[in-house]
PDB file of C-alpha atoms in Angstrom:
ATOM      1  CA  UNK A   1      34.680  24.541 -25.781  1.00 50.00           C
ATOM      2  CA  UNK A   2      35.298  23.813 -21.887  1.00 48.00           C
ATOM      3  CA  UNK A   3      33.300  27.002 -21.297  1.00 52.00           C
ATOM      4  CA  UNK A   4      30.698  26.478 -23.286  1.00 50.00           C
ATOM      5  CA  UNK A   5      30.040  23.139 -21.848  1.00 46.00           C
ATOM      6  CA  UNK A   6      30.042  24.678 -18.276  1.00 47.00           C
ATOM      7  CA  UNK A   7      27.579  27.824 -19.472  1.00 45.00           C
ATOM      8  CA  UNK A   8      24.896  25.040 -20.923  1.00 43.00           C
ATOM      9  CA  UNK A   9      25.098  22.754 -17.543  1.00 45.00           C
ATOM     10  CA  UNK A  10      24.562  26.060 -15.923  1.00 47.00           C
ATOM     11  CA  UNK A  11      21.835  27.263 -18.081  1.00 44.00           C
ATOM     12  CA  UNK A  12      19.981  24.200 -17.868  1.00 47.00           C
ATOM     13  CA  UNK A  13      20.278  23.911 -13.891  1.00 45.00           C
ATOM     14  CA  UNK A  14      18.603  27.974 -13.857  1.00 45.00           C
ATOM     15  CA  UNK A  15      15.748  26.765 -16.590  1.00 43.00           C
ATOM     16  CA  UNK A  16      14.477  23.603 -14.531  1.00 44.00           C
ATOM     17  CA  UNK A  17      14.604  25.348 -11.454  1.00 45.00           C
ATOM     18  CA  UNK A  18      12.584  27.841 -12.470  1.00 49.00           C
ATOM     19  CA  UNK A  19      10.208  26.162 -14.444  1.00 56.00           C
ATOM     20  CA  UNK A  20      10.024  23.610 -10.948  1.00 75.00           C
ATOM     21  CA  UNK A  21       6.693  23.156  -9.881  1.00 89.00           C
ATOM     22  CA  UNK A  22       6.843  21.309  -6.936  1.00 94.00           C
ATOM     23  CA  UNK A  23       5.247  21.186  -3.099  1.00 95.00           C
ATOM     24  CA  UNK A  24       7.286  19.648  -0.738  1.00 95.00           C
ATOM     25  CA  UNK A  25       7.483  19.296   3.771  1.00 96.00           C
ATOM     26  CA  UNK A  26       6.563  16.596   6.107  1.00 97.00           C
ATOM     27  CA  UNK A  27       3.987  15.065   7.585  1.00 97.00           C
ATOM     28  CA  UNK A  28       2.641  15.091  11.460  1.00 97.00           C
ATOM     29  CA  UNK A  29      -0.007  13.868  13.867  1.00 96.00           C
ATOM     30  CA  UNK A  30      -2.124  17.100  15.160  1.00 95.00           C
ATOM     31  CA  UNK A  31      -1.027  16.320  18.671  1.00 94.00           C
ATOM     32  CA  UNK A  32       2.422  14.583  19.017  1.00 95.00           C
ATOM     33  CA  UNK A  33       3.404  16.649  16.489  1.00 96.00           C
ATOM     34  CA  UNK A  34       5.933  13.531  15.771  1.00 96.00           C
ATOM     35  CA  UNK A  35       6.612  12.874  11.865  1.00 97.00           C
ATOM     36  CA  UNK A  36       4.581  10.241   9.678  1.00 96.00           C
ATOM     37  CA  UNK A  37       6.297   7.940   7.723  1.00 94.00           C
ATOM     38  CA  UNK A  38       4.782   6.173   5.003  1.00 94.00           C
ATOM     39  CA  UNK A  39       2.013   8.248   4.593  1.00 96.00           C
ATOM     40  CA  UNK A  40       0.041   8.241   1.175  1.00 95.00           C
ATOM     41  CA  UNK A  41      -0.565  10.761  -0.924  1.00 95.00           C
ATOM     42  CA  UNK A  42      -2.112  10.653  -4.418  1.00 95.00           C
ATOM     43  CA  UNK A  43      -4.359  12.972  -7.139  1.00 95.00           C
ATOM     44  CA  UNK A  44      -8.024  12.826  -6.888  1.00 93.00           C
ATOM     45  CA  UNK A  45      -8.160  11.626 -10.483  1.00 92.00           C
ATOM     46  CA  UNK A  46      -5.285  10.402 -11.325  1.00 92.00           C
ATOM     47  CA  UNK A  47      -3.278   7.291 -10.560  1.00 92.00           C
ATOM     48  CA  UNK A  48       0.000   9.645  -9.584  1.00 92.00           C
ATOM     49  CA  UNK A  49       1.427  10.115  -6.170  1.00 93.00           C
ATOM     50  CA  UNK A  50       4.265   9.379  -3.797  1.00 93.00           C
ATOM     51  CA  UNK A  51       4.720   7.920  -0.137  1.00 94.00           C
ATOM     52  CA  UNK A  52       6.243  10.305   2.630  1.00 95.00           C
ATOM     53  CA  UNK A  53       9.499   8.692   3.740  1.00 93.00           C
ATOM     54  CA  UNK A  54      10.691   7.171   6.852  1.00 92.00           C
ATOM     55  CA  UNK A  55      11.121  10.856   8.380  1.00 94.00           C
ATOM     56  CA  UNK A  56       7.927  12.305   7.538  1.00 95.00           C
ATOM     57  CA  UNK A  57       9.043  14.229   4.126  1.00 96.00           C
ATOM     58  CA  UNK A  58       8.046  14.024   0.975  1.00 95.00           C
ATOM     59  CA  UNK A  59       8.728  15.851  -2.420  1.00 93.00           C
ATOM     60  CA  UNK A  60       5.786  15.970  -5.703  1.00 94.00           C
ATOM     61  CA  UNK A  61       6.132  17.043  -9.068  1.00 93.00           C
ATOM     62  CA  UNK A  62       2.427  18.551  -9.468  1.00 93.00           C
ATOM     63  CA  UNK A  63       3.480  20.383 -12.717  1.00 91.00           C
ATOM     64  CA  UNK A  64       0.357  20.328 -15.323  1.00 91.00           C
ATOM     65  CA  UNK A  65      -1.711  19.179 -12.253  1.00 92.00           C
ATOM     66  CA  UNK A  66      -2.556  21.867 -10.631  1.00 92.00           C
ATOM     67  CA  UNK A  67      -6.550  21.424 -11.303  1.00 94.00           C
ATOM     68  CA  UNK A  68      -6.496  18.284  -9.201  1.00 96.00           C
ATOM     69  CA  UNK A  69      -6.990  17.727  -5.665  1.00 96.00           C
ATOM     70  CA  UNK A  70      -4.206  15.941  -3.386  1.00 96.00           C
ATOM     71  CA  UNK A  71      -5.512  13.056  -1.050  1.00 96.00           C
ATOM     72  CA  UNK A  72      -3.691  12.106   1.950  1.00 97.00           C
ATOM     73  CA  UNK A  73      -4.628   9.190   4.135  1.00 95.00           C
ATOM     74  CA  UNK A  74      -2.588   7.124   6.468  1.00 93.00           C
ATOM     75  CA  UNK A  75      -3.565   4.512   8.623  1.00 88.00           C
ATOM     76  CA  UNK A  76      -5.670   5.251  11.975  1.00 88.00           C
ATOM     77  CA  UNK A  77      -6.213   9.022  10.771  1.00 93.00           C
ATOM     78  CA  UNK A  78      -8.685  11.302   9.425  1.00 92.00           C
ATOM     79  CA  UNK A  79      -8.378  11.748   5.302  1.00 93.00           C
ATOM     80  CA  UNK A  80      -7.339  15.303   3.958  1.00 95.00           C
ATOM     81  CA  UNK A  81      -7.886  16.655   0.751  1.00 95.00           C
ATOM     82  CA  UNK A  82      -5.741  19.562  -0.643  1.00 95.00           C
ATOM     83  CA  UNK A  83      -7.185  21.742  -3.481  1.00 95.00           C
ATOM     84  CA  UNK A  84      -3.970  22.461  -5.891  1.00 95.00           C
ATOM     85  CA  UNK A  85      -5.325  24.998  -7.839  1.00 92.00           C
ATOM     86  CA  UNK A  86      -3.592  27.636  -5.354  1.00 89.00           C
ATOM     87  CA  UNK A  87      -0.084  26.383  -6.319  1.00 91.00           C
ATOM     88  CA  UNK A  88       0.165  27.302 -10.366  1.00 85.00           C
ATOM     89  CA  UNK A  89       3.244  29.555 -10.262  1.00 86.00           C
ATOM     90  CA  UNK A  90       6.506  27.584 -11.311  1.00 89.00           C
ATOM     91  CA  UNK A  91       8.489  27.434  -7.899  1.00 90.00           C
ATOM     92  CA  UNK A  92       8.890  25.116  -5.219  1.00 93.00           C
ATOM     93  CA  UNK A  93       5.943  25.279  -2.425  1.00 94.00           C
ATOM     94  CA  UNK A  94       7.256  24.476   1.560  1.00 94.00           C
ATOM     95  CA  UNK A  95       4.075  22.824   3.036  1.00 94.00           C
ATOM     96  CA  UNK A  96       3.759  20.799   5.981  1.00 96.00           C
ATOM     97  CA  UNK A  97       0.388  19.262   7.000  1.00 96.00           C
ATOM     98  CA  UNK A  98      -0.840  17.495   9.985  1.00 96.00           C
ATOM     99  CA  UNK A  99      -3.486  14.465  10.336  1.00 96.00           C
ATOM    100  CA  UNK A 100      -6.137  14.114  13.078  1.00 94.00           C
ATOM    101  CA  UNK A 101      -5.576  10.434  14.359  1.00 90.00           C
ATOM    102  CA  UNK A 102      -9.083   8.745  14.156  1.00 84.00           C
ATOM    103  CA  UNK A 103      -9.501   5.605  15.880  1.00 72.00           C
ATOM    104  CA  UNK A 104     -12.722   4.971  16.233  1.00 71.00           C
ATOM    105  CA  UNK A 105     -14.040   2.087  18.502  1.00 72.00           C
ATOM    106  CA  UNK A 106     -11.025   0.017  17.129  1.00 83.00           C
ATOM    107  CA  UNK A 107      -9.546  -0.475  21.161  1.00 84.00           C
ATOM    108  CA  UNK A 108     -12.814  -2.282  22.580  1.00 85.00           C
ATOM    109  CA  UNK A 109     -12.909  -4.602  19.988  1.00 88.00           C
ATOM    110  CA  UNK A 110      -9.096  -4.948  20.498  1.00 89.00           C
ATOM    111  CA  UNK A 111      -9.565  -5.994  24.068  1.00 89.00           C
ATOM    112  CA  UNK A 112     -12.510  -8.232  23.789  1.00 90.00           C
ATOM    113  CA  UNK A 113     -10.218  -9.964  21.094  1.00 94.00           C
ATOM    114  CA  UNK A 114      -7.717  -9.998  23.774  1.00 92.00           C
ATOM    115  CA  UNK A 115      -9.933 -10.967  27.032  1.00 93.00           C
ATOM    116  CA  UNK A 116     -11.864 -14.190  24.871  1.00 94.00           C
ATOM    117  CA  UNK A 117     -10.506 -17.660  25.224  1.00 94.00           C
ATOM    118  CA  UNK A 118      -9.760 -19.638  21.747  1.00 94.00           C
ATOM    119  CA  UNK A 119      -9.060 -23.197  20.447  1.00 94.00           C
ATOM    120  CA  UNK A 120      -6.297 -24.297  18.994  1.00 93.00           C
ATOM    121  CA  UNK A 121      -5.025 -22.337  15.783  1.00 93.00           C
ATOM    122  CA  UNK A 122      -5.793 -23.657  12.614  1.00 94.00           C
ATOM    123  CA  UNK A 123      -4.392 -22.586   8.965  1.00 93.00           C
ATOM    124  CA  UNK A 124      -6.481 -20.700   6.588  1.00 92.00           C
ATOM    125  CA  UNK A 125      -6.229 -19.210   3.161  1.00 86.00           C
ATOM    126  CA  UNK A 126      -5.288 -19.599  -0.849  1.00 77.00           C
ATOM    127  CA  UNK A 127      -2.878 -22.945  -0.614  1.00 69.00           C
ATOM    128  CA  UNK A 128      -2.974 -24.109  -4.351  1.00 69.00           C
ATOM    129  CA  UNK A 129      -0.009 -25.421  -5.445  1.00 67.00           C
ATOM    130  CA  UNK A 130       0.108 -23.447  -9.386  1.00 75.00           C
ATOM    131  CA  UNK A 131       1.953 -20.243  -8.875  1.00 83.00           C
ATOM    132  CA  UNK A 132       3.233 -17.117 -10.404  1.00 86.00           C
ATOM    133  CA  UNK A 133       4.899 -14.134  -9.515  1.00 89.00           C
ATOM    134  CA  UNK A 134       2.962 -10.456 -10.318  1.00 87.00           C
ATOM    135  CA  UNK A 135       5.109  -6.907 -10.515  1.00 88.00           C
ATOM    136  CA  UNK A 136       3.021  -4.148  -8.479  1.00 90.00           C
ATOM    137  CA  UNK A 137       4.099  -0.630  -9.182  1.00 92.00           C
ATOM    138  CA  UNK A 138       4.487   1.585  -6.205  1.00 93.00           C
ATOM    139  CA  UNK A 139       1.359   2.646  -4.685  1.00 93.00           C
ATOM    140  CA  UNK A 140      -0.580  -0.112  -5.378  1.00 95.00           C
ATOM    141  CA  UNK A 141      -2.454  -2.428  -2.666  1.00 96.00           C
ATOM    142  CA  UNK A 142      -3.728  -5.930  -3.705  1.00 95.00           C
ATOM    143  CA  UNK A 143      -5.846  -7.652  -1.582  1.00 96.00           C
ATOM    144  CA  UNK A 144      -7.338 -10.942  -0.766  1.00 95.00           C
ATOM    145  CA  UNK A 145     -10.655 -11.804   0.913  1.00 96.00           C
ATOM    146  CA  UNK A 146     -10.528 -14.934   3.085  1.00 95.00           C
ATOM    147  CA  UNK A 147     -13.371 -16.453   3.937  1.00 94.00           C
ATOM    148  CA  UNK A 148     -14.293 -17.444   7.617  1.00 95.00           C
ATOM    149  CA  UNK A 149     -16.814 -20.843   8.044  1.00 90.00           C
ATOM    150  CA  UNK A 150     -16.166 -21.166  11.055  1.00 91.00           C
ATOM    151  CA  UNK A 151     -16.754 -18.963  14.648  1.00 93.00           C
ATOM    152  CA  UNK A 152     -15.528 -15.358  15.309  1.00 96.00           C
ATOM    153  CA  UNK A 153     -11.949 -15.927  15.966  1.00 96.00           C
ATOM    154  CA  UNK A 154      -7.955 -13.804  16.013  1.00 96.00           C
ATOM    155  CA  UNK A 155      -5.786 -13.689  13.231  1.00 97.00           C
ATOM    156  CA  UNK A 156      -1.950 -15.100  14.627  1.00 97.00           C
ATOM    157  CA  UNK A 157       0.155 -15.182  11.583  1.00 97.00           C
ATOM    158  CA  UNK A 158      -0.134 -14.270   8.275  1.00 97.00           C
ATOM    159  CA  UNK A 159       2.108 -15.943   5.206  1.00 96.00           C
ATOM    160  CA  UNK A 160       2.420 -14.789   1.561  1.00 95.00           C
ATOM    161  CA  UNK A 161       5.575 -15.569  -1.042  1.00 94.00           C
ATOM    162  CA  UNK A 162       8.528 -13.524  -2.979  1.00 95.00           C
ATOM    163  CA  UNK A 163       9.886 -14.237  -5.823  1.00 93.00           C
ATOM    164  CA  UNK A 164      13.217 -12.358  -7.016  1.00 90.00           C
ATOM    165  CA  UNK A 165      12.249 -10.869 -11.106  1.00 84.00           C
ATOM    166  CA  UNK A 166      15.419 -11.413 -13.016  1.00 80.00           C
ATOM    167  CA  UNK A 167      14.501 -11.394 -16.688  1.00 70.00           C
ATOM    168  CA  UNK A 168      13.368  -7.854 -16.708  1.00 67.00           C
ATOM    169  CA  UNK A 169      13.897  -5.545 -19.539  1.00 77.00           C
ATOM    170  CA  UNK A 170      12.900  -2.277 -18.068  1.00 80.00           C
ATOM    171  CA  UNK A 171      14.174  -0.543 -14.936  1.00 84.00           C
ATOM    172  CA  UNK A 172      13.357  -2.569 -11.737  1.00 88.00           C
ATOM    173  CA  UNK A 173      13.271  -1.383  -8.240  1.00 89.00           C
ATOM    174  CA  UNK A 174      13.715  -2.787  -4.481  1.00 91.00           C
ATOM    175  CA  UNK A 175       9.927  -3.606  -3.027  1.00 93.00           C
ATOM    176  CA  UNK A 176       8.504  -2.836   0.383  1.00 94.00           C
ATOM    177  CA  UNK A 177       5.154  -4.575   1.330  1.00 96.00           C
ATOM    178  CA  UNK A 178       3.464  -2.637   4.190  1.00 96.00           C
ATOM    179  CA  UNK A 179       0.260  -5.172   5.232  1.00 97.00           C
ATOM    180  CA  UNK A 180      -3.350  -4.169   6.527  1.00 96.00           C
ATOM    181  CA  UNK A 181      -6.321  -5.640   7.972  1.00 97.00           C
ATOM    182  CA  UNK A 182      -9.510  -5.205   6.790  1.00 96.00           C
ATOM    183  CA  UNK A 183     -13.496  -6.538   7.761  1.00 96.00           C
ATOM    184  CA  UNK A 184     -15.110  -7.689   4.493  1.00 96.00           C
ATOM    185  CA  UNK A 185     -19.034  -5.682   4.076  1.00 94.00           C
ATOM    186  CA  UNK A 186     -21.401  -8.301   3.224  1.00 92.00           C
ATOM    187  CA  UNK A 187     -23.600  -5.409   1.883  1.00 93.00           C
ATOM    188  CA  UNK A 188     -21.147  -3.677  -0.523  1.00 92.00           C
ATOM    189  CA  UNK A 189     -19.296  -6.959  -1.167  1.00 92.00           C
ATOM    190  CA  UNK A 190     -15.903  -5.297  -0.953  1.00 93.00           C
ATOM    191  CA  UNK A 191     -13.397  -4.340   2.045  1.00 96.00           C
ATOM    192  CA  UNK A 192     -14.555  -2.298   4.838  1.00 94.00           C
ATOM    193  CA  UNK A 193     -13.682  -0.871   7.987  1.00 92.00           C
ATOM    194  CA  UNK A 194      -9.792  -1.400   9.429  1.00 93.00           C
ATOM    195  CA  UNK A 195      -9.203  -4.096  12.164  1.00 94.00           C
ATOM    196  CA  UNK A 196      -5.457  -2.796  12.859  1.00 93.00           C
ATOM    197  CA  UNK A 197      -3.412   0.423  12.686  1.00 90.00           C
ATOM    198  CA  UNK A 198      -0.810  -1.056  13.359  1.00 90.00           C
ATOM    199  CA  UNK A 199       1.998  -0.538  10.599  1.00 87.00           C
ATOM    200  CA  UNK A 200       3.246  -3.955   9.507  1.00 94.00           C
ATOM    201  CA  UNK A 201       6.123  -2.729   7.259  1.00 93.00           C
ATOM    202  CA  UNK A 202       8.208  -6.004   5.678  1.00 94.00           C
ATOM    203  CA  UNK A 203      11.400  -4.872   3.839  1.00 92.00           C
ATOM    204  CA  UNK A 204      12.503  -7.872   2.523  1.00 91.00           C
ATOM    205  CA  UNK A 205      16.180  -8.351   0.637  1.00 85.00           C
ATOM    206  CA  UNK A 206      14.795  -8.903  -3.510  1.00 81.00           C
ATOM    207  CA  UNK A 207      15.428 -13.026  -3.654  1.00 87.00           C
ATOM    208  CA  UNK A 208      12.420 -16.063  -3.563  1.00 89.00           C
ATOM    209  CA  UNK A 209      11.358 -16.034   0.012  1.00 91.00           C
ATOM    210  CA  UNK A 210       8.749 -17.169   2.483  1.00 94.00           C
ATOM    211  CA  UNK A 211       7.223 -14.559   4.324  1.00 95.00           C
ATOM    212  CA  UNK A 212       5.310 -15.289   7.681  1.00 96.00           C
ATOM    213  CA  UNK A 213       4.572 -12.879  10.158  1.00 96.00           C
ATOM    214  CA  UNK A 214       3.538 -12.680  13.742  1.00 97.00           C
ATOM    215  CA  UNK A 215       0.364 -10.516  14.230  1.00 97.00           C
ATOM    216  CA  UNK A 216      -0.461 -12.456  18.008  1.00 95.00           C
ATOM    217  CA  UNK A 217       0.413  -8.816  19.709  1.00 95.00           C
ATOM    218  CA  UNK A 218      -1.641  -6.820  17.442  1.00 95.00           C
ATOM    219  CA  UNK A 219      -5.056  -8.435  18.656  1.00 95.00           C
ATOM    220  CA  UNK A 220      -6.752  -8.679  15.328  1.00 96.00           C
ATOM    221  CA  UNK A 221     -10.187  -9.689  14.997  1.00 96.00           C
ATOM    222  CA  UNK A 222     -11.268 -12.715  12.665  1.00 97.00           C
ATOM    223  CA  UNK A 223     -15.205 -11.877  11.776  1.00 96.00           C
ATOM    224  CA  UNK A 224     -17.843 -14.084  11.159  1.00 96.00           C
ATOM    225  CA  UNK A 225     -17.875 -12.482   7.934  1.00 95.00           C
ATOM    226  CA  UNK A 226     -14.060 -13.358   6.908  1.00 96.00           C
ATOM    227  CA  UNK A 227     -11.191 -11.180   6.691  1.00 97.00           C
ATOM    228  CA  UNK A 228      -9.221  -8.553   3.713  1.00 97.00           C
ATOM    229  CA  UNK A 229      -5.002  -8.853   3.590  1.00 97.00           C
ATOM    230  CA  UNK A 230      -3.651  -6.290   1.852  1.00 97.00           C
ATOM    231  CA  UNK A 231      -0.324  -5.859   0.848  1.00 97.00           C
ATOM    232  CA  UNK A 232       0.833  -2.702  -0.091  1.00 96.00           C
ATOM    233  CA  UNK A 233       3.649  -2.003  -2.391  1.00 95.00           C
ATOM    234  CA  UNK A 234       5.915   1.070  -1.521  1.00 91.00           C
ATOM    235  CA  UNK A 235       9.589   2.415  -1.107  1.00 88.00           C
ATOM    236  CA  UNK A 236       9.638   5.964  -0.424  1.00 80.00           C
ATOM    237  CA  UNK A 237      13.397   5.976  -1.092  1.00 80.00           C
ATOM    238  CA  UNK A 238      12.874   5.444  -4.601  1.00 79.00           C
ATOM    239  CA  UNK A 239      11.677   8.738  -6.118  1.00 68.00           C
ATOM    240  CA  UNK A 240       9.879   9.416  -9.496  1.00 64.00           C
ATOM    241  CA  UNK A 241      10.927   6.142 -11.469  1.00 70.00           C
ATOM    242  CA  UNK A 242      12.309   7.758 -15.059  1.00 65.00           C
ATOM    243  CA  UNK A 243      10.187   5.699 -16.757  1.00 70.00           C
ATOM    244  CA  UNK A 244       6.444   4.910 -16.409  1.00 71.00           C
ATOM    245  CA  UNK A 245       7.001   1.321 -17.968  1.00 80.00           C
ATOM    246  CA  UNK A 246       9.087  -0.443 -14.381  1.00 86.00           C
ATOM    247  CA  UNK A 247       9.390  -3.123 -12.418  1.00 88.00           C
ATOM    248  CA  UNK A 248       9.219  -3.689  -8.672  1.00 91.00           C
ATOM    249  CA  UNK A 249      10.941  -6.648  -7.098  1.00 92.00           C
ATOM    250  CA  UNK A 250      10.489  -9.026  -5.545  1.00 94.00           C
ATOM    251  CA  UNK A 251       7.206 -10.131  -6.913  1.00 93.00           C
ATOM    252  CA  UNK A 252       3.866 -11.384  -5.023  1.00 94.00           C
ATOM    253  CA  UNK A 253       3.253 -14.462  -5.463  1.00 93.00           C
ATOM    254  CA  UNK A 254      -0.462 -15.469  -7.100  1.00 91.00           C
ATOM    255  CA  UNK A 255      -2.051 -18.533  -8.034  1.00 89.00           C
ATOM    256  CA  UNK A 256      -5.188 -19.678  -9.987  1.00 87.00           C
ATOM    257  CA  UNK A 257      -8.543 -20.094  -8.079  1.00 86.00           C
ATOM    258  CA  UNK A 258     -12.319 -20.314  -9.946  1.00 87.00           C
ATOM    259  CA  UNK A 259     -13.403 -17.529  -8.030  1.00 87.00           C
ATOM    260  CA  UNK A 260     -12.244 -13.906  -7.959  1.00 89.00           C
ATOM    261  CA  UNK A 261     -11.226 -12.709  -4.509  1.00 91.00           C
ATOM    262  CA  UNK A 262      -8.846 -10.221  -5.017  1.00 93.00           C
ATOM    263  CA  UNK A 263      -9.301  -6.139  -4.901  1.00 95.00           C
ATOM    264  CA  UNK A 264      -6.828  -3.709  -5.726  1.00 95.00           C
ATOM    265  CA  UNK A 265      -6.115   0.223  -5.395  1.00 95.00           C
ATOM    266  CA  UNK A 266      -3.762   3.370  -5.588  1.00 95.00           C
ATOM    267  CA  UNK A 267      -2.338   5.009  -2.475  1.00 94.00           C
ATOM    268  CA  UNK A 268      -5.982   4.567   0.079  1.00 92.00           C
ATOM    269  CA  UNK A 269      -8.535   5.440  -2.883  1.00 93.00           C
ATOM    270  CA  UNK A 270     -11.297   3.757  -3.663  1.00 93.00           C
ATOM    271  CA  UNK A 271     -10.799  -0.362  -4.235  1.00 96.00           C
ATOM    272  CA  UNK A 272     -11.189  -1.802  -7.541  1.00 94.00           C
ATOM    273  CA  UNK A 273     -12.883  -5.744  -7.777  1.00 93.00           C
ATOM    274  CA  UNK A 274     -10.116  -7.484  -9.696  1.00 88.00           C
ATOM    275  CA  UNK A 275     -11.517  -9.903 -12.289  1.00 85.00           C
ATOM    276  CA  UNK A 276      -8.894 -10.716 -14.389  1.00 77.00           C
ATOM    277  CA  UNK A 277      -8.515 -14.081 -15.682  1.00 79.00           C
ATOM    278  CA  UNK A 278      -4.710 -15.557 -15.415  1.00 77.00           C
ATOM    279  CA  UNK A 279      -2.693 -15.128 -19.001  1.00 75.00           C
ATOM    280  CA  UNK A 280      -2.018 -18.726 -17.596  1.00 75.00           C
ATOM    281  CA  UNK A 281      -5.493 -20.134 -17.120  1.00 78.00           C
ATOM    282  CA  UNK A 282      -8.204 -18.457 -18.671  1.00 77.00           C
ATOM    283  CA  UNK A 283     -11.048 -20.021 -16.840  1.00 83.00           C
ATOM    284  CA  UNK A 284      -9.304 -19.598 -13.654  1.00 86.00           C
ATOM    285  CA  UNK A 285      -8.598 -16.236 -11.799  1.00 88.00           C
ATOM    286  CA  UNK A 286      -5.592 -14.716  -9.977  1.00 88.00           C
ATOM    287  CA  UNK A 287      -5.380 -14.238  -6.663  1.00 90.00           C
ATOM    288  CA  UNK A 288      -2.713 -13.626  -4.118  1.00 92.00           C
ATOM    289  CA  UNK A 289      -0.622 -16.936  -2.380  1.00 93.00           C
ATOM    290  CA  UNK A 290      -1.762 -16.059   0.870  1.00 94.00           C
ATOM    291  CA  UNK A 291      -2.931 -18.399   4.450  1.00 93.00           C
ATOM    292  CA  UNK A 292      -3.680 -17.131   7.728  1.00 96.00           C
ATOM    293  CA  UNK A 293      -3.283 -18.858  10.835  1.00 96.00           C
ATOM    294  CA  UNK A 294      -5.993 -18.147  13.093  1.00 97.00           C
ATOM    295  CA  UNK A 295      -8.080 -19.304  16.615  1.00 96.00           C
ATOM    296  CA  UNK A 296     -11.235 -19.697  16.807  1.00 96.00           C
ATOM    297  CA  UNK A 297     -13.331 -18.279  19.831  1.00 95.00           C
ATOM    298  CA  UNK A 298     -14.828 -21.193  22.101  1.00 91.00           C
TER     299      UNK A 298
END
């Protein structure tokens, strides 16, 4: 019976490995040649994807999606898009890419954010006092548009709330919330352009907390037209979850507000305007808990 047990384990082990169909390497910049971590990379089409971890690697099942193309974008470089109809045969692809870093004319307006003189800093942002915690599967960005009515100014902190899930009845995994900068475009009405590649990468222990964080260094612009915070859900240590319905934890923090200011989307595709009305209020949208505290130019 021992034997039998042993020959099936076995059996098994030879029939997923060779019905694997899987690409897998790491990630570099085209000159440093130094490893990317955190670098996204999702289907064309689909919502499906995974996060290169904090050495550059990565691992995807692309089994049955092999007429897709893979999109990888990372913060301050050029986007590449992989074809995957090349990779059909049942075996384990070794492929290592490398990203073009693209910058643009992000460092002027870096050090004229830098060289200007400011007023006092003054706090910014969603502050109602209704709130509610929101899961965010991996890969997903939410983001808030904060308005500016005042001059062009710098962004100096940046404050959004945790909240530990504890009543969940499906599998729930530790969160990490990466955060980016974005100008809002008054003509597409949506985020634009990047103000920082910088990667702001908060790993936070999964209880209620408070998080504020310093962006002073990081020279971020605050335009006339208002600013995008996004916060990114990822954990690259955490695999293909076994089961599509999950939780991540801790939980963002929204509130209700009467108008919608929030965009979402998967792994640096294209955003998505999110007007949902709260299950809580439904006159009232959700949007993220979120101030900034900012300086205004003189």
């Amino acid at each position: 019976m021992k034997s039998r047990i042993i020959f099936f384990i076995f059996f098994n082990l030879i029939f997923c490995s060779i019905h694997a169909q899987v690409i897998k390497g790491f990630v570099i910049d085209s000159i440093t040649k130094e490893r990317l971590p955190y670098v996204n990379m999702a289907l064309l089409t689909k919502n499906y994807g995974t996060t290169t971890d904090e050495l550059g690697n990565y691992n995807l099942d692309i089994k049955n999606k092999t007429k897709d193309t893979l999109l990888i974008s990372y913060l301050g470089y050029s986007i590449k898009k992989i074809p995957l109809n090349n990779f059909d045969s049942n075996k384990e692809y070794e492929l290592n890419y490398s990203l073009k870093e693209q910058k643009e004319d992000l460092d002027e307006v870096m050090l004229v954010v830098k060289k200007a003189k400011y007023t006092l800093s003054k706090k910014i942002g969603v502050k109602k006092k209704k709130k509610y915690p929101h899961s965010l599967p991996f890969g997903y960005e939410s983001l808030l548009y904060v308005k500016n009515e005042n001059n062009v100014g710098k962004i100096n902190t940046v404050t959004f709330y945790l909240k530990e899930r504890k009543d969940s009845d499906c599998d729930t995994y530790p969160a990490y919330f990466r955060v980016n900068f974005y100008e809002y475009d008054k003509v597409s009405e949506e985020p634009g352009k990047r103000l920082s590649y910088e990667s702001i990468l908060i790993k936070p222990e999964n209880k209620t907390d408070k998080i504020s964080i310093n962006v002073s260094e990081y020279h971020i612009l605050f335009p006339i037209d208002g600013v995008c915070v996004g916060i990114e859900v990822i954990n690259p240590e955490v695999k293909d979850p076994k089961n599509s319905m999950y939780a991540t934890s801790p939980n963002l923090i929204e509130t209700h507000d009467k108008i919608a200011n929030t965009w979402t989307r998967f792994r640096g595709k294209k955003w998505n305007k999110n007007n949902r009305k709260s299950v809580f209020k439904n006159k009232l949208y959700s949007n993220i808990l979120l101030h900034l505290s900012v300086q205004y130019r003189r």
